[in-house]
Structures are given as structure tokens and as C-alpha cells.
CSV table of C-alpha atoms in Angstrom, one decimal:
chain,number,residue,atom,x,y,z
A,1,MET,CA,8.6,-20.8,-1.4
A,2,PRO,CA,11.7,-20.6,0.8
A,3,GLU,CA,12.6,-17.0,2.0
A,4,GLY,CA,15.9,-17.3,0.2
A,5,TYR,CA,14.5,-18.2,-3.1
A,6,ARG,CA,11.8,-15.4,-2.8
A,7,THR,CA,14.5,-12.9,-1.8
A,8,VAL,CA,16.7,-13.6,-4.8
A,9,PHE,CA,13.7,-13.7,-7.0
A,10,VAL,CA,12.3,-10.3,-5.8
A,11,LEU,CA,15.8,-8.8,-6.0
A,12,HIS,CA,16.5,-10.1,-9.5
A,13,VAL,CA,13.2,-9.7,-11.2
A,14,ILE,CA,11.6,-6.8,-9.3
A,15,GLU,CA,14.4,-4.7,-8.2
A,16,GLN,CA,16.5,-5.7,-11.3
A,17,TYR,CA,19.7,-6.4,-9.3
A,18,PRO,CA,22.4,-8.4,-11.3
A,19,HIS,CA,23.5,-11.7,-9.6
A,20,GLN,CA,26.7,-10.2,-8.5
A,21,SER,CA,25.0,-7.5,-6.6
A,22,ILE,CA,22.6,-9.9,-4.9
A,23,ALA,CA,25.5,-12.3,-4.0
A,24,ASP,CA,27.3,-9.3,-2.5
A,25,LEU,CA,24.2,-8.1,-0.6
A,26,LEU,CA,23.1,-11.6,0.8
A,27,ASN,CA,26.7,-12.8,1.3
A,28,ILE,CA,26.4,-15.7,-1.0
A,29,SER,CA,27.9,-16.8,-4.0
A,30,VAL,CA,26.9,-15.9,-7.6
A,31,GLY,CA,26.2,-19.5,-8.1
A,32,THR,CA,23.9,-19.7,-5.3
A,33,SER,CA,22.1,-16.6,-6.3
A,34,LYS,CA,21.6,-18.1,-9.9
A,35,SER,CA,20.6,-21.4,-8.4
A,36,GLN,CA,18.1,-20.0,-6.0
A,37,PHE,CA,16.5,-17.9,-8.7
A,38,TYR,CA,16.2,-20.8,-11.1
A,39,LYS,CA,14.5,-22.8,-8.4
A,40,ALA,CA,12.1,-20.1,-7.5
A,41,LYS,CA,11.1,-19.6,-11.1
A,42,LYS,CA,10.6,-23.4,-11.4
A,43,MET,CA,8.4,-23.5,-8.3
A,44,LEU,CA,6.3,-20.5,-9.5
A,45,LYS,CA,5.8,-22.2,-12.9
A,46,GLU,CA,4.8,-25.4,-11.4
A,47,LYS,CA,2.2,-23.5,-9.0
A,48,MET,CA,0.9,-21.7,-12.0
A,49,ASN,CA,0.5,-25.0,-14.0
A,50,HIS,CA,-1.2,-26.6,-11.1
A,51,SER,CA,-3.6,-23.8,-10.7
A,52,GLN,CA,-4.6,-23.6,-14.3
A,53,ASN,CA,-5.3,-27.3,-14.3
A,54,ARG,CA,-7.6,-26.9,-11.4
A,55,PHE,CA,-9.8,-24.7,-13.5
A,56,LEU,CA,-9.8,-26.8,-16.7
């Protein structure tokens, strides 16, 4: 996963920062924060589905 996606994901999910705070901290727009979070979630779901299918 790209570093930007991972950083936004961790800050939002683990650290529970709102997107505005993430945007301010990383010097990106709120839209970019939300977009990177969405893409990170999508990548994780795809990897999880792929892993589950390997064991079925």
C-alpha cells in the first residue's frame, strides 16, 4: 500500500483524527485525505478477499 494511503488510514482509523486534522497535519486537502482513506480501505478489502479465496 502506498505510504500516503497507509498514513491517512492509520491517522483516521487508529488515531481517530478527523479528515480536517489529517489534511492540516499532512498539508493536503480534506478531499485528498478522504480519497486516500477510501483507496486504502478498498485495497485492504481486496487483499482480504484475495487471502480468503486462497484458503477456500
